[in-house]
Tab-separated table of C-alpha atoms in Angstrom:
chain	number	residue	atom	x	y	z
A	1	GLY	CA	18.897	-57.921	-75.309
A	2	THR	CA	21.655	-57.869	-78.042
A	3	ARG	CA	24.008	-60.486	-79.187
A	4	SER	CA	26.691	-57.770	-79.963
A	5	ALA	CA	29.454	-56.986	-77.550
A	6	VAL	CA	32.797	-55.894	-79.620
A	7	LEU	CA	33.018	-51.950	-79.626
A	8	ASN	CA	35.215	-49.553	-81.103
A	9	THR	CA	33.973	-46.225	-81.935
A	10	GLU	CA	33.753	-42.386	-80.505
A	11	ALA	CA	32.215	-41.370	-77.322
A	12	ARG	CA	29.128	-39.013	-77.404
A	13	THR	CA	26.353	-38.038	-75.033
A	14	VAL	CA	22.628	-37.665	-75.804
A	15	GLU	CA	23.131	-33.884	-76.328
A	16	ALA	CA	24.790	-34.405	-79.616
A	17	ASP	CA	22.966	-34.187	-82.686
A	18	VAL	CA	24.496	-37.101	-84.575
A	19	LEU	CA	24.538	-40.554	-82.452
A	20	SER	CA	24.894	-42.539	-85.401
A	21	ARG	CA	27.993	-45.376	-85.230
A	22	ARG	CA	28.742	-43.598	-81.698
A	23	CYS	CA	29.192	-44.671	-78.017
A	24	VAL	CA	26.307	-42.870	-76.483
A	25	MET	CA	26.885	-42.326	-72.697
A	26	MET	CA	24.425	-41.477	-70.266
A	27	ARG	CA	24.346	-40.918	-66.605
A	28	LEU	CA	21.210	-43.026	-64.382
A	29	VAL	CA	20.107	-39.796	-63.056
A	30	ASP	CA	19.519	-38.265	-66.551
A	31	PHE	CA	18.309	-41.349	-67.996
A	32	SER	CA	14.871	-41.655	-69.747
A	33	TYR	CA	13.414	-43.831	-72.329
A	34	GLU	CA	13.080	-41.205	-74.766
A	35	GLN	CA	16.741	-40.654	-74.809
A	36	TYR	CA	17.382	-44.237	-74.728
A	37	GLN	CA	15.370	-44.802	-77.814
A	38	LYS	CA	16.673	-42.027	-79.491
A	39	ALA	CA	20.488	-43.505	-79.317
A	40	LEU	CA	18.513	-46.870	-80.876
A	41	ARG	CA	16.908	-44.972	-83.737
A	42	GLN	CA	19.885	-43.069	-84.652
A	43	SER	CA	21.615	-46.480	-84.859
A	44	ALA	CA	24.411	-45.773	-82.196
A	45	GLY	CA	27.241	-47.781	-81.924
A	46	ALA	CA	26.744	-48.512	-78.337
A	47	VAL	CA	24.927	-47.256	-75.197
A	48	VAL	CA	26.867	-46.943	-72.014
A	49	ILE	CA	24.438	-46.268	-68.756
A	50	ILE	CA	26.672	-44.891	-65.821
A	51	LEU	CA	25.556	-46.202	-62.205
A	52	PRO	CA	26.392	-44.315	-59.153
A	53	ARG	CA	28.606	-46.124	-56.563
A	54	SER	CA	25.716	-46.487	-54.338
A	55	ILE	CA	22.166	-46.994	-55.697
A	56	SER	CA	20.599	-45.870	-52.178
A	57	SER	CA	21.982	-42.436	-53.111
A	58	VAL	CA	19.856	-42.215	-56.127
A	59	PRO	CA	16.434	-39.997	-55.443
A	60	GLN	CA	13.366	-42.540	-55.263
A	61	ASP	CA	11.713	-41.242	-58.119
A	62	VAL	CA	14.605	-41.851	-60.426
A	63	VAL	CA	14.669	-45.386	-59.603
A	64	ARG	CA	10.770	-45.874	-59.874
A	65	GLN	CA	11.321	-44.662	-63.272
A	66	PHE	CA	14.171	-46.815	-64.400
A	67	MET	CA	12.338	-49.735	-62.869
A	68	GLU	CA	9.334	-48.840	-65.162
A	69	ILE	CA	11.714	-48.757	-68.178
A	70	GLU	CA	13.799	-52.108	-67.332
A	71	PRO	CA	11.157	-54.377	-68.415
A	72	GLU	CA	10.685	-52.710	-71.738
A	73	MET	CA	14.511	-52.678	-72.091
A	74	LEU	CA	14.526	-56.384	-71.333
A	75	ALA	CA	11.771	-57.115	-74.000
A	76	MET	CA	13.327	-55.466	-76.701
A	77	GLU	CA	16.056	-57.150	-79.106
A	78	THR	CA	18.517	-54.829	-80.502
A	79	ILE	CA	21.805	-54.853	-82.281
A	80	VAL	CA	23.020	-51.965	-80.278
A	81	PRO	CA	25.053	-53.596	-77.222
A	82	VAL	CA	24.185	-51.840	-73.992
A	83	TYR	CA	26.688	-51.472	-71.351
A	84	PHE	CA	26.219	-50.558	-67.672
A	85	ALA	CA	29.396	-48.947	-65.636
A	86	VAL	CA	29.516	-47.957	-61.949
A	87	GLU	CA	30.890	-44.467	-61.915
A	88	ASP	CA	34.323	-43.391	-60.534
A	89	GLU	CA	36.474	-39.846	-61.194
A	90	GLU	CA	37.857	-41.016	-64.048
A	91	LEU	CA	34.606	-41.929	-65.799
A	92	LEU	CA	32.861	-38.952	-64.651
A	93	SER	CA	35.625	-36.746	-66.231
A	94	ILE	CA	35.479	-38.621	-69.427
A	95	TYR	CA	31.382	-38.105	-69.137
A	96	GLU	CA	31.912	-34.473	-68.375
A	97	GLN	CA	34.384	-33.760	-71.384
A	98	THR	CA	32.377	-35.689	-73.847
A	99	ARG	CA	29.047	-33.700	-72.797
A	100	ALA	CA	30.900	-30.623	-73.176
A	101	ALA	CA	31.979	-31.444	-76.706
A	102	SER	CA	28.760	-32.930	-77.397
A	103	ALA	CA	26.662	-29.937	-76.204
A	104	SER	CA	29.004	-27.517	-78.276
A	105	GLN	CA	27.307	-28.700	-81.376
A	106	GLY	CA	24.467	-26.591	-80.742
A	107	SER	CA	26.331	-23.380	-80.738
A	108	ALA	CA	24.911	-20.431	-83.093
A	109	SER	CA	28.020	-19.822	-84.780
A	110	ALA	CA	29.369	-22.207	-87.317
A	111	ALA	CA	32.967	-20.945	-86.769
A	112	GLU	CA	33.197	-21.565	-83.073
A	113	VAL	CA	31.669	-25.062	-83.557
A	114	LEU	CA	34.344	-25.962	-85.860
A	115	LEU	CA	36.891	-24.519	-83.648
A	116	HIS	CA	35.298	-26.118	-80.619
A	117	THR	CA	35.484	-29.297	-82.570
A	118	ALA	CA	38.970	-29.028	-83.714
A	119	THR	CA	40.248	-28.176	-80.208
A	120	ALA	CA	38.430	-30.406	-77.829
A	121	ASN	CA	39.374	-33.686	-76.568
A	122	GLY	CA	37.360	-36.703	-77.665
A	123	PHE	CA	37.415	-40.409	-76.555
A	124	GLN	CA	37.744	-43.676	-78.524
A	125	MET	CA	35.579	-46.346	-76.752
A	126	VAL	CA	37.355	-49.948	-77.366
A	127	THR	CA	36.179	-53.128	-75.896
A	128	SER	CA	39.039	-55.656	-75.354
A	129	GLY	CA	36.649	-58.758	-75.066
A	130	ALA	CA	35.607	-61.448	-77.990
A	131	GLN	CA	32.329	-61.473	-79.526
A	132	SER	CA	29.548	-62.983	-77.968
A	133	LYS	CA	28.851	-66.675	-78.582
A	134	ALA	CA	25.334	-68.585	-77.679
A	135	ILE	CA	25.816	-70.888	-74.720
A	136	ASN	CA	24.461	-74.715	-76.023
A	137	ASP	CA	23.768	-76.099	-72.634
A	138	TRP	CA	22.788	-74.280	-69.255
A	139	LEU	CA	23.030	-76.426	-66.230
A	140	ILE	CA	20.256	-75.479	-63.380
A	141	PRO	CA	21.658	-76.291	-60.014
A	142	SER	CA	19.267	-76.587	-56.965
A	143	VAL	CA	19.621	-77.606	-53.396
A	144	GLU	CA	17.270	-80.014	-51.271
A	145	GLY	CA	17.499	-80.988	-47.683
A	146	ARG	CA	15.033	-82.686	-45.215
A	147	LEU	CA	13.853	-82.990	-41.452
A	148	THR	CA	12.288	-86.499	-41.030
A	149	GLY	CA	8.768	-86.385	-38.960
A	150	LEU	CA	8.600	-88.709	-35.826
A	151	GLY	CA	5.900	-91.357	-35.627
A	152	GLY	CA	6.158	-93.801	-38.759
A	153	GLU	CA	6.929	-93.797	-42.349
A	154	ASP	CA	3.700	-92.762	-44.208
A	155	LEU	CA	3.590	-89.085	-42.762
A	156	PRO	CA	2.529	-86.173	-44.467
A	157	THR	CA	5.201	-83.798	-45.631
A	158	VAL	CA	5.244	-79.718	-45.657
A	159	VAL	CA	7.385	-78.781	-48.606
A	160	ILE	CA	9.469	-75.124	-48.209
A	161	VAL	CA	10.576	-73.596	-51.484
A	162	ALA	CA	12.402	-70.169	-52.445
A	163	HIS	CA	14.280	-69.888	-55.609
A	164	TYR	CA	17.683	-68.274	-55.189
A	165	ASP	CA	18.287	-66.759	-58.584
A	166	SER	CA	17.967	-63.086	-59.390
A	167	PHE	CA	17.206	-61.259	-62.764
A	168	GLY	CA	17.848	-57.776	-63.922
A	169	VAL	CA	18.921	-56.105	-67.219
A	170	ALA	CA	22.408	-56.433	-66.216
A	171	PRO	CA	23.550	-59.872	-65.279
A	172	TRP	CA	26.450	-58.992	-63.062
A	173	LEU	CA	24.577	-56.220	-61.380
A	174	SER	CA	21.489	-58.470	-60.454
A	175	HIS	CA	21.833	-59.040	-56.936
A	176	GLY	CA	17.999	-59.481	-55.761
A	177	ALA	CA	18.215	-58.703	-52.579
A	178	ASP	CA	14.344	-58.867	-52.043
A	179	SER	CA	13.606	-61.122	-54.939
A	180	ASN	CA	14.286	-63.358	-53.846
A	181	GLY	CA	17.188	-63.088	-51.443
A	182	SER	CA	14.706	-62.699	-48.884
A	183	GLY	CA	12.854	-65.466	-49.477
A	184	ILE	CA	15.894	-67.859	-49.080
A	185	SER	CA	16.774	-65.957	-45.835
A	186	VAL	CA	13.255	-66.904	-44.585
A	187	LEU	CA	13.852	-70.519	-45.892
A	188	LEU	CA	17.109	-70.821	-44.060
A	189	GLU	CA	15.884	-69.262	-40.749
A	190	LEU	CA	12.930	-71.841	-41.021
A	191	ALA	CA	15.463	-74.797	-41.473
A	192	ARG	CA	17.387	-73.419	-38.519
A	193	LEU	CA	14.403	-73.196	-36.198
A	194	PHE	CA	12.822	-76.503	-37.092
A	195	SER	CA	16.169	-78.274	-36.856
A	196	ARG	CA	16.296	-77.175	-32.987
A	197	LEU	CA	12.346	-78.620	-32.641
A	198	TYR	CA	13.003	-81.581	-34.493
A	199	THR	CA	16.171	-82.298	-32.209
A	200	TYR	CA	14.122	-83.255	-29.210
A	201	ARG	CA	11.583	-86.212	-29.045
A	202	ARG	CA	9.104	-84.028	-27.251
A	203	THR	CA	9.094	-81.298	-29.814
A	204	HIS	CA	9.617	-83.675	-32.800
A	205	ALA	CA	6.462	-83.483	-34.699
A	206	GLY	CA	4.743	-86.122	-37.066
A	207	TYR	CA	5.350	-84.082	-40.316
A	208	ASN	CA	8.314	-84.537	-42.806
A	209	LEU	CA	9.546	-81.152	-43.864
A	210	LEU	CA	11.413	-80.980	-47.155
A	211	PHE	CA	13.440	-77.748	-48.142
A	212	PHE	CA	14.297	-77.004	-51.785
A	213	ALA	CA	16.278	-73.972	-52.928
A	214	SER	CA	15.441	-74.050	-56.345
A	215	GLY	CA	17.110	-72.470	-59.667
A	216	GLY	CA	15.881	-71.091	-62.497
A	217	GLY	CA	12.953	-69.144	-60.807
A	218	LYS	CA	13.257	-66.547	-63.157
A	219	PHE	CA	12.892	-68.481	-65.981
A	220	ASN	CA	9.780	-69.908	-65.508
A	221	TYR	CA	10.855	-71.956	-62.669
A	222	GLN	CA	12.758	-74.481	-64.304
A	223	GLY	CA	14.628	-75.829	-61.516
A	224	THR	CA	11.028	-76.505	-59.672
A	225	LYS	CA	9.574	-78.152	-62.923
A	226	ARG	CA	12.567	-80.408	-63.626
A	227	TRP	CA	12.738	-81.511	-59.685
A	228	LEU	CA	8.942	-82.302	-59.840
A	229	GLU	CA	9.459	-84.371	-63.028
A	230	ASP	CA	12.393	-86.146	-61.348
A	231	ASN	CA	10.696	-87.003	-58.216
A	232	LEU	CA	7.314	-87.721	-59.558
A	233	ASP	CA	7.660	-89.334	-62.898
A	234	HIS	CA	11.066	-91.015	-62.956
A	235	THR	CA	11.568	-92.385	-59.201
A	236	ASP	CA	9.748	-95.183	-57.386
A	237	SER	CA	10.268	-93.314	-54.075
A	238	SER	CA	9.794	-89.640	-53.195
A	239	LEU	CA	8.316	-87.622	-50.333
A	240	LEU	CA	6.513	-85.546	-53.344
A	241	GLN	CA	4.898	-88.986	-54.142
A	242	ASP	CA	3.516	-89.663	-50.803
A	243	ASN	CA	1.256	-87.469	-48.658
A	244	VAL	CA	2.041	-83.933	-49.749
A	245	ALA	CA	0.130	-81.617	-46.998
A	246	PHE	CA	0.908	-78.404	-48.697
A	247	VAL	CA	3.713	-76.560	-50.631
A	248	LEU	CA	4.721	-72.975	-48.954
A	249	CYS	CA	6.586	-70.973	-51.521
A	250	LEU	CA	8.517	-67.954	-50.291
A	251	ASP	CA	9.012	-64.988	-52.353
A	252	THR	CA	9.946	-61.123	-51.703
A	253	LEU	CA	9.436	-60.663	-48.175
A	254	GLY	CA	11.775	-58.246	-47.229
A	255	ARG	CA	9.791	-55.148	-46.710
A	256	GLY	CA	6.478	-53.597	-46.554
A	257	ASN	CA	3.573	-53.758	-43.772
A	258	SER	CA	1.439	-56.131	-46.100
A	259	LEU	CA	1.754	-59.955	-46.772
A	260	HIS	CA	-0.290	-61.874	-49.144
A	261	LEU	CA	-1.195	-65.385	-49.814
A	262	HIS	CA	-1.332	-66.284	-53.456
A	263	VAL	CA	-3.184	-69.301	-54.311
A	264	SER	CA	-4.519	-70.863	-57.675
A	265	LYS	CA	-7.369	-72.417	-55.990
A	266	PRO	CA	-8.761	-71.199	-52.678
A	267	PRO	CA	-8.006	-74.146	-50.227
A	268	LYS	CA	-10.996	-76.196	-49.007
A	269	GLU	CA	-12.144	-75.997	-45.344
A	270	GLY	CA	-10.978	-79.128	-43.561
A	271	THR	CA	-7.931	-79.313	-45.312
A	272	LEU	CA	-4.180	-78.471	-43.694
A	273	GLN	CA	-3.649	-75.845	-46.208
A	274	HIS	CA	-7.186	-73.910	-45.226
A	275	ALA	CA	-5.836	-74.531	-41.341
A	276	PHE	CA	-2.639	-72.942	-42.435
A	277	LEU	CA	-4.457	-69.987	-43.962
A	278	ARG	CA	-6.678	-69.716	-40.703
A	279	GLU	CA	-3.319	-69.681	-38.522
A	280	LEU	CA	-1.777	-66.957	-40.893
A	281	GLU	CA	-5.129	-64.531	-40.371
A	282	MET	CA	-5.073	-65.299	-36.534
A	283	VAL	CA	-1.034	-64.852	-36.002
A	284	VAL	CA	-1.423	-61.282	-37.992
A	285	ALA	CA	-4.539	-60.291	-36.385
A	286	ASN	CA	-3.509	-61.011	-32.565
A	287	GLN	CA	0.026	-60.542	-32.790
A	288	PHE	CA	1.055	-58.159	-35.686
A	289	PRO	CA	-1.965	-55.965	-36.175
A	290	GLU	CA	-0.004	-53.463	-38.093
A	291	VAL	CA	0.328	-55.723	-40.806
A	292	LYS	CA	-2.292	-56.118	-43.726
A	293	PHE	CA	-3.076	-59.642	-44.667
A	294	SER	CA	-5.036	-60.860	-47.658
A	295	MET	CA	-5.481	-63.811	-49.605
A	296	VAL	CA	-5.139	-63.426	-53.501
A	297	HIS	CA	-6.460	-65.715	-56.072
A	298	LYS	CA	-5.325	-65.931	-59.438
A	299	LYS	CA	-6.011	-68.848	-61.767
A	300	ILE	CA	-3.132	-70.485	-63.972
A	301	ASN	CA	-3.186	-68.791	-67.352
A	302	LEU	CA	-1.143	-71.660	-69.469
A	303	ALA	CA	-1.650	-69.429	-72.534
A	304	GLU	CA	1.202	-66.830	-70.898
A	305	ASP	CA	4.762	-67.624	-71.622
A	306	MET	CA	5.557	-67.170	-67.944
A	307	LEU	CA	4.039	-68.508	-64.913
A	308	ALA	CA	3.083	-65.789	-62.300
A	309	TRP	CA	4.448	-67.608	-59.111
A	310	GLU	CA	6.512	-70.641	-58.112
A	311	HIS	CA	3.479	-72.454	-56.382
A	312	GLU	CA	1.862	-72.583	-59.929
A	313	ARG	CA	4.450	-75.459	-61.001
A	314	PHE	CA	3.263	-77.685	-58.077
A	315	ALA	CA	-0.505	-76.572	-58.534
A	316	ILE	CA	-0.070	-77.777	-62.374
A	317	ARG	CA	0.985	-81.222	-60.912
A	318	ARG	CA	-2.202	-81.316	-58.576
A	319	LEU	CA	-0.122	-80.598	-55.408
A	320	PRO	CA	-1.757	-78.016	-52.885
A	321	ALA	CA	0.607	-75.206	-52.932
A	322	PHE	CA	0.605	-71.046	-52.564
A	323	THR	CA	3.294	-68.430	-52.288
A	324	ILE	CA	3.501	-65.978	-49.425
A	325	SER	CA	4.941	-62.429	-50.669
A	326	HIS	CA	4.534	-58.838	-49.697
A	327	LEU	CA	3.425	-58.032	-53.059
A	328	GLU	CA	0.127	-58.190	-54.140
A	329	SER	CA	0.927	-58.708	-58.094
A	330	HIS	CA	3.400	-61.010	-59.872
A	331	ARG	CA	3.866	-57.999	-62.328
A	332	ASP	CA	5.420	-55.673	-59.987
A	333	SER	CA	8.880	-54.465	-61.479
A	334	LEU	CA	11.008	-55.002	-58.215
A	335	ARG	CA	11.042	-58.617	-59.083
A	336	ASN	CA	13.362	-58.230	-62.154
A	337	SER	CA	15.464	-55.246	-61.695
A	338	ILE	CA	18.926	-54.120	-60.883
A	339	MET	CA	17.685	-51.768	-58.404
A	340	ASP	CA	16.815	-54.496	-55.912
A	341	ARG	CA	19.623	-53.926	-53.709
A	342	ARG	CA	20.365	-54.625	-49.973
A	343	ALA	CA	19.411	-51.011	-49.027
A	344	ARG	CA	15.620	-51.584	-50.041
A	345	ILE	CA	15.709	-54.426	-47.333
A	346	ASP	CA	13.905	-53.670	-44.061
A	347	THR	CA	15.346	-56.053	-41.832
A	348	LYS	CA	12.801	-55.274	-39.080
A	349	ALA	CA	9.937	-56.385	-41.719
A	350	LEU	CA	12.029	-59.295	-42.744
A	351	THR	CA	12.233	-60.475	-38.973
A	352	ARG	CA	8.664	-59.838	-38.642
A	353	ASN	CA	7.480	-61.727	-41.828
A	354	THR	CA	9.823	-64.823	-40.749
A	355	GLN	CA	7.968	-64.874	-37.420
A	356	ILE	CA	4.396	-64.755	-38.759
A	357	ILE	CA	5.375	-67.702	-41.133
A	358	ALA	CA	7.281	-69.742	-38.447
A	359	GLU	CA	4.495	-69.171	-35.865
A	360	ALA	CA	1.424	-70.064	-38.299
A	361	LEU	CA	3.432	-73.110	-39.754
A	362	THR	CA	4.115	-74.319	-36.156
A	363	ARG	CA	0.504	-73.993	-34.963
A	364	VAL	CA	-0.432	-75.933	-38.109
A	365	ILE	CA	2.169	-78.928	-37.620
A	366	TYR	CA	1.924	-79.463	-33.748
A	367	ASN	CA	-2.217	-78.352	-34.004
A	368	LEU	CA	-1.783	-75.949	-31.406
A	369	THR	CA	-5.211	-74.200	-31.890
A	370	GLU	CA	-7.375	-77.585	-31.573
A	371	LYS	CA	-5.027	-78.154	-28.274
A	372	GLY	CA	-6.605	-74.861	-26.898
A	373	ALA	CA	-3.225	-72.599	-27.485
A	374	PRO	CA	-4.019	-68.922	-27.021
A	375	ALA	CA	-4.266	-67.006	-30.403
A	376	ASP	CA	-1.725	-64.094	-29.222
A	377	MET	CA	0.674	-66.909	-27.707
A	378	GLN	CA	4.140	-66.263	-29.418
A	379	ILE	CA	6.129	-69.661	-29.679
A	380	PHE	CA	9.481	-68.404	-30.807
A	381	THR	CA	10.678	-66.370	-27.797
A	382	ASP	CA	13.968	-66.117	-25.643
A	383	GLN	CA	16.299	-68.792	-26.553
A	384	MET	CA	14.017	-69.920	-29.596
A	385	GLN	CA	13.683	-66.312	-30.929
A	386	ILE	CA	14.183	-65.554	-34.601
A	387	GLN	CA	17.801	-64.057	-34.719
A	388	GLN	CA	17.484	-60.838	-36.559
A	389	GLU	CA	21.333	-60.662	-36.626
A	390	GLN	CA	21.518	-64.391	-38.263
A	391	LEU	CA	18.620	-62.608	-40.986
A	392	GLU	CA	21.270	-59.713	-41.550
A	393	SER	CA	24.114	-61.836	-42.054
A	394	VAL	CA	22.370	-63.921	-44.506
A	395	MET	CA	21.136	-60.944	-46.606
A	396	ASP	CA	24.445	-59.133	-46.873
A	397	TRP	CA	25.870	-62.533	-48.091
A	398	LEU	CA	23.190	-62.994	-50.371
A	399	SER	CA	22.972	-59.517	-51.594
A	400	SER	CA	26.928	-59.028	-51.975
A	401	GLN	CA	27.068	-60.809	-55.213
A	402	PRO	CA	24.934	-61.364	-58.685
A	403	ARG	CA	23.053	-64.427	-58.723
A	404	ALA	CA	21.492	-64.207	-62.191
A	405	ALA	CA	21.017	-67.629	-63.540
A	406	GLN	CA	23.795	-67.217	-66.142
A	407	LEU	CA	26.287	-66.738	-63.443
A	408	ILE	CA	25.543	-69.900	-61.495
A	409	ASP	CA	27.020	-73.491	-62.066
A	410	LYS	CA	27.287	-76.314	-60.122
A	411	ASP	CA	30.920	-75.225	-58.851
A	412	SER	CA	30.113	-71.781	-58.062
A	413	THR	CA	31.145	-70.549	-54.705
A	414	PHE	CA	27.662	-69.207	-54.131
A	415	LEU	CA	25.809	-72.839	-54.660
A	416	ASN	CA	28.619	-74.529	-52.382
A	417	THR	CA	28.265	-72.273	-49.721
A	418	LEU	CA	24.340	-72.333	-49.799
A	419	GLU	CA	24.662	-76.380	-49.709
A	420	TYR	CA	27.013	-76.203	-46.536
A	421	TYR	CA	24.704	-73.628	-44.828
A	422	MET	CA	21.853	-76.089	-45.438
A	423	GLY	CA	23.659	-78.725	-44.332
A	424	ARG	CA	24.277	-77.345	-40.596
A	425	TYR	CA	20.489	-77.846	-40.193
A	426	LEU	CA	19.131	-80.287	-42.607
A	427	LYS	CA	19.602	-84.057	-42.981
A	428	ASP	CA	20.370	-85.569	-46.834
A	429	VAL	CA	21.241	-82.030	-48.097
A	430	LYS	CA	22.155	-82.575	-51.739
A	431	GLN	CA	22.465	-80.464	-55.071
A	432	HIS	CA	20.110	-81.089	-57.857
A	433	HIS	CA	21.236	-80.458	-61.281
A	434	VAL	CA	19.316	-80.422	-64.702
A	435	LYS	CA	19.582	-79.120	-68.165
A	436	ALA	CA	17.474	-76.065	-69.126
A	437	ASP	CA	14.223	-76.595	-71.336
A	438	LYS	CA	15.140	-73.811	-73.530
A	439	ARG	CA	11.620	-73.882	-74.973
A	440	ASP	CA	9.678	-72.901	-71.652
A	441	PRO	CA	10.106	-70.142	-72.125
A	442	GLU	CA	12.218	-69.743	-75.231
A	443	PHE	CA	15.393	-68.313	-75.159
A	444	VAL	CA	19.043	-68.246	-75.659
A	445	PHE	CA	21.991	-67.161	-73.293
A	446	TYR	CA	24.928	-65.789	-74.391
A	447	ASP	CA	28.461	-65.464	-73.050
A	448	GLN	CA	30.979	-62.506	-72.554
A	449	LEU	CA	28.376	-61.108	-69.967
A	450	LYS	CA	31.092	-58.810	-68.713
A	451	GLN	CA	33.588	-56.766	-70.897
A	452	VAL	CA	36.643	-54.403	-70.054
A	453	MET	CA	36.124	-51.143	-71.943
A	454	ASN	CA	39.201	-48.637	-72.768
A	455	ALA	CA	38.665	-45.166	-73.272
A	456	TYR	CA	41.672	-43.560	-75.343
A	457	ARG	CA	42.088	-39.745	-75.669
A	458	VAL	CA	41.693	-38.628	-79.397
A	459	LYS	CA	41.368	-35.756	-81.509
A	460	PRO	CA	38.355	-35.672	-83.604
A	461	ALA	CA	39.025	-36.187	-87.169
A	462	ILE	CA	38.288	-32.596	-87.987
A	463	PHE	CA	41.667	-31.708	-86.242
A	464	ASP	CA	43.633	-33.636	-88.600
A	465	LEU	CA	42.068	-32.214	-91.371
A	466	LEU	CA	42.904	-28.860	-90.176
A	467	LEU	CA	46.320	-29.853	-88.788
A	468	ALA	CA	46.812	-30.939	-92.860
A	469	VAL	CA	45.489	-27.785	-94.013
A	470	CYS	CA	47.806	-25.804	-91.583
A	471	ILE	CA	50.728	-27.802	-92.578
A	472	ALA	CA	49.900	-27.224	-96.210
A	473	ALA	CA	49.374	-23.639	-95.685
A	474	TYR	CA	52.543	-23.300	-93.889
A	475	LEU	CA	54.682	-25.108	-96.436
A	476	GLY	CA	53.032	-23.137	-99.232
A	477	VAL	CA	54.109	-19.916	-97.498
A	478	ALA	CA	57.669	-21.387	-97.074
A	479	TYR	CA	57.858	-22.512	-100.607
A	480	VAL	CA	56.673	-18.933	-101.591
A	481	ALA	CA	59.267	-17.469	-99.167
A	482	VAL	CA	62.071	-19.429	-100.633
A	483	GLN	CA	61.113	-18.543	-103.946
A	484	HIS	CA	61.028	-15.004	-103.244
A	485	PHE	CA	64.226	-15.142	-101.170
A	486	GLY	CA	66.161	-16.822	-104.398
A	487	LEU	CA	64.912	-14.131	-106.609
A	488	LEU	CA	65.938	-11.401	-104.152
A	489	TYR	CA	69.252	-13.086	-103.882
A	490	LYS	CA	70.021	-13.191	-107.639
A	491	LEU	CA	69.065	-9.298	-107.902
A	492	ILE	CA	71.157	-8.365	-105.032
A	493	GLN	CA	74.002	-10.715	-106.688
A	494	ARG	CA	73.408	-8.800	-110.067
A	495	LEU	CA	73.555	-5.204	-108.214
A	496	SER	CA	76.740	-6.265	-106.539
A	497	LEU	CA	78.471	-7.358	-110.148
A	498	LYS	CA	77.334	-4.106	-111.615
A	499	THR	CA	78.760	-1.976	-108.875
A	500	LYS	CA	81.797	-3.821	-109.171
A	501	GLN	CA	82.160	-3.198	-112.764
A	502	GLN	CA	81.338	0.818	-112.371
């Protein structure tokens, strides 16, 4: 990104021949990486990318093209500030007038170009905010809660994790509907379902359930990393120190007809994590045959700056863990894009994926297969069914606000609402605050993430020059006329005197 934010320069579009020290305006529907690079190469003063009011109205090929470009924009450091603005009638009018003025520079006649340039309206783009400053300390808040199992103190624990933060090229536009609003939605629905099961003694399982909504997920899962350090290294008593059965991480579950269980090490037969894998396969095969399910094995690459999935944080600490997602690869551009909006969520697919996970988890915790429960038996039906309306409501809430890590602090409304929601179903709900480790990965946050930009209608400098020439010419003509009028007046006076003398 860029550290620069202040702007005071003339507007142009990419059609103009000269972009140096100009504010270059582009519409998303016409955006291309070549045009973006052209503006950077010519040392533009700034780039403004105009987004439509509704991303869902944008053609899918345009969305895919931008999502492919977005990682390149994120990885590139530039001194040119890049702004995003949502279109309205006034902004489109400014763009069209600027585009007409920029395109006219390619006319054949130099006189036409000069005349058009002199008469056209231009716009001076000026920001009213201050220059960006680095943020020294960045706090990562997370929320945890639990359901305590029945039958003694030394019970195995199943940990359910999802990171809540989003990421994209513009923090205020990063709504992260699928990544990872869908994961948080599933986590909250699982909390609701199992809280009802754990309310009654006959359905109270012999497992502790620990729910963790982590922060800093898009920055190498730092919230999870520091939470593990605090629970494993800095305390004498923790559910994570005892008998952890497995850790289930939820990530991008809001669309598609496939599910993938990502693992760092294939689970061994006889373990609970292997039983969960088998239950997932059985539930999908017998109840949801339209879904393609597979296990994806990828070893942890510590040489890379960023971990692939959240479960790798747990695997590094030798805790059995995996991530379930509809994405087959962690490199999918959907995970870090401002195009990840609510319209891309398939609520039916989200509900179905929630049911698959809930059914498999329940069969493991209650050992239903060993007890002879049929493979096609659905547990969550009737009054215990997955509530699609509830999932839709939660998704609407999550995707209605940006959740970039830079914008979430301990006093944010989003975090307090999340804590309240988890507190409706779980016990011992509390926030967990840690300071970011800026070396893992190395990064710096800056303020001034939102700016007010004013567009002042102005005439170009050539207009002032031509106006000055016209005024000078007018004064010259007037001076000559006055001089000639004076001579004529004197001549008339002389003729008049001679006439009188005669």
